[in-house]
Amino acid sequence: EVQLVESGGGLVQPGGSLRLSCAASGFTFSSYWMHWVRQAPGKGLVWVSRINSDGSSTSYADSVKGRFTISRDNAKNTLYLQMNSLRAEDTAVYYCARESLPENAFDIWGQGTMVTVSS
Amino acid sequence: DIQLTQSPSFLSASVGDRVTITCRASQGISSYLAWYQQKPGKAPKLLIYAASTLQSGVPSRFSGSGSGTEFTLTISSLQPEDFATYYCQQLNSYPITFGQGTRLEIK
């Protein structure tokens, strides 16, 4: 079964750090671009970051640039999001998603992991 | 950044109704538009990509159309399981953006 499973969320104080993981299975992980998308409680979807298939190219939303780092380990079939200098406004459910090519859409999503930034 | 504006933001309809949701882009995005359905507490699910192509396994009562700056998602005959929130997404350029969502509720 094709699936993505996130982990690593939790409660962290403002200014703190957290690393999210997304374990992929059921498909050739190293062939796909991967993304992180977040959703604050009761709000809409917001794209956070993207990494290409071999990890050589990344993109970020302005709101997280310089604080978050996306990476991947294709040998472990795992995507990561290192989040530093966390703020209250980073509180959200974080989803990892696979981008299907050439369809250009997010066809597989994880179940999400909740990150709460609060003192 | 490309802004996507969905209308309406809220829609109340009955089982069997035909409904249409519109997504307008602030600049042309060719056909790089996708539609997602999200139910409470669940991850989004891909319905339509490339503006009008139905994702495998999605019922044929869902359809998409449009190109450039105006797009529509139509559900031809609402079923009970269709009551959810719908989002459009543009993948023409970074940052990738989503519409604000359309919440579809039972009348």
PDB file of C-alpha atoms in Angstrom:
ATOM      1  CA  GLU A   1       0.000   0.000   0.000  1.00  0.00           C
ATOM      2  CA  VAL A   2       1.234   3.444  -0.923  1.00  0.00           C
ATOM      3  CA  GLN A   3       1.426   5.557   2.206  1.00  0.00           C
ATOM      4  CA  LEU A   4       3.097   8.389   4.038  1.00  0.00           C
ATOM      5  CA  VAL A   5       3.285   8.457   7.838  1.00  0.00           C
ATOM      6  CA  GLU A   6       4.343  11.604   9.692  1.00  0.00           C
ATOM      7  CA  SER A   7       5.813  11.722  13.168  1.00  0.00           C
ATOM      8  CA  GLY A   8       7.648  14.122  15.439  1.00  0.00           C
ATOM      9  CA  GLY A   9       4.947  16.632  16.271  1.00  0.00           C
ATOM     10  CA  GLY A  10       4.284  17.867  19.778  1.00  0.00           C
ATOM     11  CA  LEU A  11       4.287  20.815  22.136  1.00  0.00           C
ATOM     12  CA  VAL A  12       7.274  23.162  21.974  1.00  0.00           C
ATOM     13  CA  GLN A  13       7.992  26.560  23.493  1.00  0.00           C
ATOM     14  CA  PRO A  14       8.368  29.664  21.333  1.00  0.00           C
ATOM     15  CA  GLY A  15      11.908  29.841  20.021  1.00  0.00           C
ATOM     16  CA  GLY A  16      12.307  26.088  20.244  1.00  0.00           C
ATOM     17  CA  SER A  17      13.013  23.461  17.598  1.00  0.00           C
ATOM     18  CA  LEU A  18      11.337  20.320  16.323  1.00  0.00           C
ATOM     19  CA  ARG A  19      12.078  17.829  13.560  1.00  0.00           C
ATOM     20  CA  LEU A  20       9.244  16.206  11.686  1.00  0.00           C
ATOM     21  CA  SER A  21       9.664  12.954   9.787  1.00  0.00           C
ATOM     22  CA  CYS A  22       7.586  11.434   7.013  1.00  0.00           C
ATOM     23  CA  ALA A  23       8.134   7.741   6.296  1.00  0.00           C
ATOM     24  CA  ALA A  24       7.206   6.610   2.802  1.00  0.00           C
ATOM     25  CA  SER A  25       6.285   3.092   1.730  1.00  0.00           C
ATOM     26  CA  GLY A  26       4.732   1.282  -1.202  1.00  0.00           C
ATOM     27  CA  PHE A  27       6.388   3.365  -3.923  1.00  0.00           C
ATOM     28  CA  THR A  28       9.825   4.377  -5.202  1.00  0.00           C
ATOM     29  CA  PHE A  29      10.381   7.313  -2.866  1.00  0.00           C
ATOM     30  CA  SER A  30      13.544   8.490  -4.630  1.00  0.00           C
ATOM     31  CA  SER A  31      11.606   9.206  -7.836  1.00  0.00           C
ATOM     32  CA  TYR A  32       9.254  11.809  -6.413  1.00  0.00           C
ATOM     33  CA  TRP A  33       9.325  15.433  -5.369  1.00  0.00           C
ATOM     34  CA  MET A  34       7.947  15.837  -1.857  1.00  0.00           C
ATOM     35  CA  HIS A  35       6.228  18.692  -0.020  1.00  0.00           C
ATOM     36  CA  TRP A  36       5.162  19.855   3.409  1.00  0.00           C
ATOM     37  CA  VAL A  37       1.794  21.574   3.800  1.00  0.00           C
ATOM     38  CA  ARG A  38       0.365  22.914   7.046  1.00  0.00           C
ATOM     39  CA  GLN A  39      -3.076  23.762   8.356  1.00  0.00           C
ATOM     40  CA  ALA A  40      -3.625  25.923  11.420  1.00  0.00           C
ATOM     41  CA  PRO A  41      -6.615  24.954  13.568  1.00  0.00           C
ATOM     42  CA  GLY A  42      -9.831  25.843  11.755  1.00  0.00           C
ATOM     43  CA  LYS A  43      -7.939  27.390   8.834  1.00  0.00           C
ATOM     44  CA  GLY A  44      -7.037  26.521   5.257  1.00  0.00           C
ATOM     45  CA  LEU A  45      -4.132  24.707   3.655  1.00  0.00           C
ATOM     46  CA  VAL A  46      -0.783  26.479   3.337  1.00  0.00           C
ATOM     47  CA  TRP A  47       2.164  25.188   1.360  1.00  0.00           C
ATOM     48  CA  VAL A  48       5.404  25.202   3.374  1.00  0.00           C
ATOM     49  CA  SER A  49       8.261  23.623   1.438  1.00  0.00           C
ATOM     50  CA  ARG A  50       9.328  21.349  -1.410  1.00  0.00           C
ATOM     51  CA  ILE A  51      12.315  19.169  -2.208  1.00  0.00           C
ATOM     52  CA  ASN A  52      13.171  17.538  -5.515  1.00  0.00           C
ATOM     53  CA  SER A  53      13.762  13.835  -5.947  1.00  0.00           C
ATOM     54  CA  ASP A  54      17.498  13.739  -5.180  1.00  0.00           C
ATOM     55  CA  GLY A  55      17.453  16.491  -2.567  1.00  0.00           C
ATOM     56  CA  SER A  56      19.530  18.944  -4.593  1.00  0.00           C
ATOM     57  CA  SER A  57      16.842  21.623  -4.871  1.00  0.00           C
ATOM     58  CA  THR A  58      14.476  23.094  -2.291  1.00  0.00           C
ATOM     59  CA  SER A  59      11.850  25.843  -2.037  1.00  0.00           C
ATOM     60  CA  TYR A  60      10.207  27.519   0.946  1.00  0.00           C
ATOM     61  CA  ALA A  61       7.315  29.767   1.768  1.00  0.00           C
ATOM     62  CA  ASP A  62       8.487  33.218   2.827  1.00  0.00           C
ATOM     63  CA  SER A  63       6.939  32.687   6.255  1.00  0.00           C
ATOM     64  CA  VAL A  64       9.385  29.860   7.078  1.00  0.00           C
ATOM     65  CA  LYS A  65      12.426  30.739   4.978  1.00  0.00           C
ATOM     66  CA  GLY A  66      15.572  30.816   7.093  1.00  0.00           C
ATOM     67  CA  ARG A  67      13.889  28.951   9.959  1.00  0.00           C
ATOM     68  CA  PHE A  68      12.780  25.634   8.399  1.00  0.00           C
ATOM     69  CA  THR A  69      14.890  23.157   6.437  1.00  0.00           C
ATOM     70  CA  ILE A  70      13.495  20.375   4.299  1.00  0.00           C
ATOM     71  CA  SER A  71      15.640  17.320   3.591  1.00  0.00           C
ATOM     72  CA  ARG A  72      15.330  13.688   2.632  1.00  0.00           C
ATOM     73  CA  ASP A  73      17.131  10.380   3.018  1.00  0.00           C
ATOM     74  CA  ASN A  74      16.299   8.265  -0.004  1.00  0.00           C
ATOM     75  CA  ALA A  75      18.063   5.252   1.498  1.00  0.00           C
ATOM     76  CA  LYS A  76      15.647   5.404   4.440  1.00  0.00           C
ATOM     77  CA  ASN A  77      12.616   6.470   2.369  1.00  0.00           C
ATOM     78  CA  THR A  78      12.127   9.382   4.741  1.00  0.00           C
ATOM     79  CA  LEU A  79      11.375  13.084   4.365  1.00  0.00           C
ATOM     80  CA  TYR A  80      12.228  15.574   7.101  1.00  0.00           C
ATOM     81  CA  LEU A  81      11.321  19.089   8.167  1.00  0.00           C
ATOM     82  CA  GLN A  82      13.670  20.714  10.650  1.00  0.00           C
ATOM     83  CA  MET A  83      11.846  23.609  12.303  1.00  0.00           C
ATOM     84  CA  ASN A  84      13.841  26.172  14.287  1.00  0.00           C
ATOM     85  CA  SER A  85      12.929  29.470  15.973  1.00  0.00           C
ATOM     86  CA  LEU A  86       9.335  28.330  16.234  1.00  0.00           C
ATOM     87  CA  ARG A  87       6.581  30.891  16.699  1.00  0.00           C
ATOM     88  CA  ALA A  88       3.002  30.665  17.908  1.00  0.00           C
ATOM     89  CA  GLU A  89       1.845  31.151  14.319  1.00  0.00           C
ATOM     90  CA  ASP A  90       3.605  27.921  13.313  1.00  0.00           C
ATOM     91  CA  THR A  91       1.009  25.980  15.317  1.00  0.00           C
ATOM     92  CA  ALA A  92      -0.676  23.674  12.822  1.00  0.00           C
ATOM     93  CA  VAL A  93      -1.143  20.162  11.556  1.00  0.00           C
ATOM     94  CA  TYR A  94       1.762  19.415   9.238  1.00  0.00           C
ATOM     95  CA  TYR A  95       1.177  17.112   6.284  1.00  0.00           C
ATOM     96  CA  CYS A  96       3.740  15.605   3.965  1.00  0.00           C
ATOM     97  CA  ALA A  97       2.570  15.053   0.421  1.00  0.00           C
ATOM     98  CA  ARG A  98       3.863  13.424  -2.749  1.00  0.00           C
ATOM     99  CA  GLU A  99       3.812  15.362  -5.989  1.00  0.00           C
ATOM    100  CA  SER A 100       2.851  13.228  -8.929  1.00  0.00           C
ATOM    101  CA  LEU A 101       4.576  14.069 -12.179  1.00  0.00           C
ATOM    102  CA  PRO A 102       3.706  14.922 -14.863  1.00  0.00           C
ATOM    103  CA  GLU A 103       0.226  15.366 -13.403  1.00  0.00           C
ATOM    104  CA  ASN A 104       1.451  18.201 -11.157  1.00  0.00           C
ATOM    105  CA  ALA A 105      -0.703  17.501  -8.129  1.00  0.00           C
ATOM    106  CA  PHE A 106      -0.354  16.155  -4.611  1.00  0.00           C
ATOM    107  CA  ASP A 107      -1.708  12.653  -5.023  1.00  0.00           C
ATOM    108  CA  ILE A 108      -0.661  11.047  -1.739  1.00  0.00           C
ATOM    109  CA  TRP A 109      -0.872  12.717   1.700  1.00  0.00           C
ATOM    110  CA  GLY A 110       0.118  11.596   5.148  1.00  0.00           C
ATOM    111  CA  GLN A 111      -2.311  11.678   8.063  1.00  0.00           C
ATOM    112  CA  GLY A 112      -0.661  14.767   9.530  1.00  0.00           C
ATOM    113  CA  THR A 113       1.192  15.524  12.755  1.00  0.00           C
ATOM    114  CA  MET A 114       0.217  18.326  15.130  1.00  0.00           C
ATOM    115  CA  VAL A 115       2.743  20.966  16.162  1.00  0.00           C
ATOM    116  CA  THR A 116       1.777  23.296  18.990  1.00  0.00           C
ATOM    117  CA  VAL A 117       4.002  26.260  19.825  1.00  0.00           C
ATOM    118  CA  SER A 118       3.083  27.638  23.229  1.00  0.00           C
ATOM    119  CA  SER A 119       4.627  28.563  26.544  1.00  0.00           C
TER     120      SER A 119
ATOM    121  CA  ASP B   1       2.546  35.276  -5.345  1.00  0.00           C
ATOM    122  CA  ILE B   2      -0.496  33.962  -7.191  1.00  0.00           C
ATOM    123  CA  GLN B   3      -3.692  34.419  -5.196  1.00  0.00           C
ATOM    124  CA  LEU B   4      -6.576  31.975  -5.603  1.00  0.00           C
ATOM    125  CA  THR B   5     -10.058  33.147  -4.654  1.00  0.00           C
ATOM    126  CA  GLN B   6     -12.793  30.568  -4.283  1.00  0.00           C
ATOM    127  CA  SER B   7     -16.494  31.346  -4.394  1.00  0.00           C
ATOM    128  CA  PRO B   8     -18.623  30.791  -2.563  1.00  0.00           C
ATOM    129  CA  SER B   9     -16.798  30.273   0.740  1.00  0.00           C
ATOM    130  CA  PHE B  10     -19.823  28.468   2.123  1.00  0.00           C
ATOM    131  CA  LEU B  11     -22.476  26.495   0.288  1.00  0.00           C
ATOM    132  CA  SER B  12     -25.578  24.806   1.639  1.00  0.00           C
ATOM    133  CA  ALA B  13     -27.109  22.183  -0.641  1.00  0.00           C
ATOM    134  CA  SER B  14     -29.212  19.038  -0.648  1.00  0.00           C
ATOM    135  CA  VAL B  15     -28.503  15.470  -1.686  1.00  0.00           C
ATOM    136  CA  GLY B  16     -29.045  15.223  -5.429  1.00  0.00           C
ATOM    137  CA  ASP B  17     -28.271  18.889  -6.128  1.00  0.00           C
ATOM    138  CA  ARG B  18     -25.800  20.028  -8.762  1.00  0.00           C
ATOM    139  CA  VAL B  19     -23.229  22.409  -7.320  1.00  0.00           C
ATOM    140  CA  THR B  20     -20.430  24.476  -8.807  1.00  0.00           C
ATOM    141  CA  ILE B  21     -17.457  26.022  -7.036  1.00  0.00           C
ATOM    142  CA  THR B  22     -15.368  28.675  -8.769  1.00  0.00           C
ATOM    143  CA  CYS B  23     -11.661  29.365  -8.320  1.00  0.00           C
ATOM    144  CA  ARG B  24     -10.156  32.538  -9.775  1.00  0.00           C
ATOM    145  CA  ALA B  25      -6.408  33.082 -10.067  1.00  0.00           C
ATOM    146  CA  SER B  26      -4.800  36.519  -9.781  1.00  0.00           C
ATOM    147  CA  GLN B  27      -2.785  35.767 -12.922  1.00  0.00           C
ATOM    148  CA  GLY B  28      -2.805  33.128 -15.609  1.00  0.00           C
ATOM    149  CA  ILE B  29      -1.814  29.638 -14.510  1.00  0.00           C
ATOM    150  CA  SER B  30      -2.527  27.723 -17.731  1.00  0.00           C
ATOM    151  CA  SER B  31      -4.079  24.433 -16.538  1.00  0.00           C
ATOM    152  CA  TYR B  32      -1.868  23.931 -13.493  1.00  0.00           C
ATOM    153  CA  LEU B  33      -4.796  23.669 -11.129  1.00  0.00           C
ATOM    154  CA  ALA B  34      -5.887  20.883  -8.810  1.00  0.00           C
ATOM    155  CA  TRP B  35      -8.937  20.363  -6.617  1.00  0.00           C
ATOM    156  CA  TYR B  36      -8.960  18.608  -3.238  1.00  0.00           C
ATOM    157  CA  GLN B  37     -11.647  17.420  -0.857  1.00  0.00           C
ATOM    158  CA  GLN B  38     -11.038  17.489   2.884  1.00  0.00           C
ATOM    159  CA  LYS B  39     -13.212  16.039   5.619  1.00  0.00           C
ATOM    160  CA  PRO B  40     -12.838  17.026   9.287  1.00  0.00           C
ATOM    161  CA  GLY B  41      -9.750  15.523  10.907  1.00  0.00           C
ATOM    162  CA  LYS B  42      -8.569  13.975   7.646  1.00  0.00           C
ATOM    163  CA  ALA B  43      -5.914  14.737   5.080  1.00  0.00           C
ATOM    164  CA  PRO B  44      -6.943  16.323   1.781  1.00  0.00           C
ATOM    165  CA  LYS B  45      -7.797  13.993  -1.069  1.00  0.00           C
ATOM    166  CA  LEU B  46      -6.952  14.756  -4.703  1.00  0.00           C
ATOM    167  CA  LEU B  47     -10.035  14.945  -6.933  1.00  0.00           C
ATOM    168  CA  ILE B  48      -8.983  16.724 -10.124  1.00  0.00           C
ATOM    169  CA  TYR B  49      -5.606  17.659 -11.610  1.00  0.00           C
ATOM    170  CA  ALA B  50      -4.567  19.612 -14.682  1.00  0.00           C
ATOM    171  CA  ALA B  51      -7.830  21.545 -14.251  1.00  0.00           C
ATOM    172  CA  SER B  52     -10.052  18.846 -15.734  1.00  0.00           C
ATOM    173  CA  THR B  53      -8.534  15.370 -15.314  1.00  0.00           C
ATOM    174  CA  LEU B  54     -10.302  13.109 -12.842  1.00  0.00           C
ATOM    175  CA  GLN B  55      -7.973  11.347 -10.416  1.00  0.00           C
ATOM    176  CA  SER B  56      -8.199   7.571 -10.517  1.00  0.00           C
ATOM    177  CA  GLY B  57     -10.904   6.237  -8.221  1.00  0.00           C
ATOM    178  CA  VAL B  58     -12.809   9.517  -7.937  1.00  0.00           C
ATOM    179  CA  PRO B  59     -16.507   9.242  -8.870  1.00  0.00           C
ATOM    180  CA  SER B  60     -17.480  10.617 -12.256  1.00  0.00           C
ATOM    181  CA  ARG B  61     -20.016  13.016 -10.697  1.00  0.00           C
ATOM    182  CA  PHE B  62     -16.975  15.250 -10.032  1.00  0.00           C
ATOM    183  CA  SER B  63     -15.702  17.302 -12.963  1.00  0.00           C
ATOM    184  CA  GLY B  64     -13.419  20.263 -13.474  1.00  0.00           C
ATOM    185  CA  SER B  65     -13.022  22.849 -16.192  1.00  0.00           C
ATOM    186  CA  GLY B  66     -11.254  26.071 -17.031  1.00  0.00           C
ATOM    187  CA  SER B  67      -7.852  27.438 -17.916  1.00  0.00           C
ATOM    188  CA  GLY B  68      -5.949  30.658 -17.488  1.00  0.00           C
ATOM    189  CA  THR B  69      -7.556  32.455 -14.550  1.00  0.00           C
ATOM    190  CA  GLU B  70     -11.013  30.934 -14.076  1.00  0.00           C
ATOM    191  CA  PHE B  71     -11.768  27.381 -13.051  1.00  0.00           C
ATOM    192  CA  THR B  72     -14.772  25.438 -11.810  1.00  0.00           C
ATOM    193  CA  LEU B  73     -15.398  22.248  -9.876  1.00  0.00           C
ATOM    194  CA  THR B  74     -18.819  20.732 -10.448  1.00  0.00           C
ATOM    195  CA  ILE B  75     -20.521  17.938  -8.550  1.00  0.00           C
ATOM    196  CA  SER B  76     -23.377  16.734 -10.738  1.00  0.00           C
ATOM    197  CA  SER B  77     -25.515  15.043  -8.073  1.00  0.00           C
ATOM    198  CA  LEU B  78     -24.494  15.499  -4.455  1.00  0.00           C
ATOM    199  CA  GLN B  79     -24.142  12.399  -2.348  1.00  0.00           C
ATOM    200  CA  PRO B  80     -24.058  12.347   1.474  1.00  0.00           C
ATOM    201  CA  GLU B  81     -20.318  11.622   1.458  1.00  0.00           C
ATOM    202  CA  ASP B  82     -19.604  14.773  -0.599  1.00  0.00           C
ATOM    203  CA  PHE B  83     -20.290  17.175   2.258  1.00  0.00           C
ATOM    204  CA  ALA B  84     -16.796  18.454   3.018  1.00  0.00           C
ATOM    205  CA  THR B  85     -14.464  21.379   2.359  1.00  0.00           C
ATOM    206  CA  TYR B  86     -13.015  21.826  -1.121  1.00  0.00           C
ATOM    207  CA  TYR B  87      -9.766  23.583  -2.008  1.00  0.00           C
ATOM    208  CA  CYS B  88      -8.231  24.612  -5.303  1.00  0.00           C
ATOM    209  CA  GLN B  89      -4.435  24.708  -5.675  1.00  0.00           C
ATOM    210  CA  GLN B  90      -2.160  26.232  -8.288  1.00  0.00           C
ATOM    211  CA  LEU B  91       1.098  24.562  -9.255  1.00  0.00           C
ATOM    212  CA  ASN B  92       2.079  26.974 -12.023  1.00  0.00           C
ATOM    213  CA  SER B  93       4.722  28.751  -9.962  1.00  0.00           C
ATOM    214  CA  TYR B  94       6.242  28.923  -6.505  1.00  0.00           C
ATOM    215  CA  PRO B  95       5.072  29.533  -3.906  1.00  0.00           C
ATOM    216  CA  ILE B  96       2.361  26.973  -4.511  1.00  0.00           C
ATOM    217  CA  THR B  97      -0.893  28.439  -3.215  1.00  0.00           C
ATOM    218  CA  PHE B  98      -4.329  27.190  -2.217  1.00  0.00           C
ATOM    219  CA  GLY B  99      -7.701  28.857  -2.315  1.00  0.00           C
ATOM    220  CA  GLN B 100      -9.293  29.689   1.030  1.00  0.00           C
ATOM    221  CA  GLY B 101     -11.675  26.748   0.795  1.00  0.00           C
ATOM    222  CA  THR B 102     -15.372  26.200   0.160  1.00  0.00           C
ATOM    223  CA  ARG B 103     -17.313  24.496   2.910  1.00  0.00           C
ATOM    224  CA  LEU B 104     -20.190  22.428   1.525  1.00  0.00           C
ATOM    225  CA  GLU B 105     -22.887  21.618   4.066  1.00  0.00           C
ATOM    226  CA  ILE B 106     -26.150  19.754   4.020  1.00  0.00           C
ATOM    227  CA  LYS B 107     -29.241  21.941   3.734  1.00  0.00           C
TER     228      LYS B 107
END
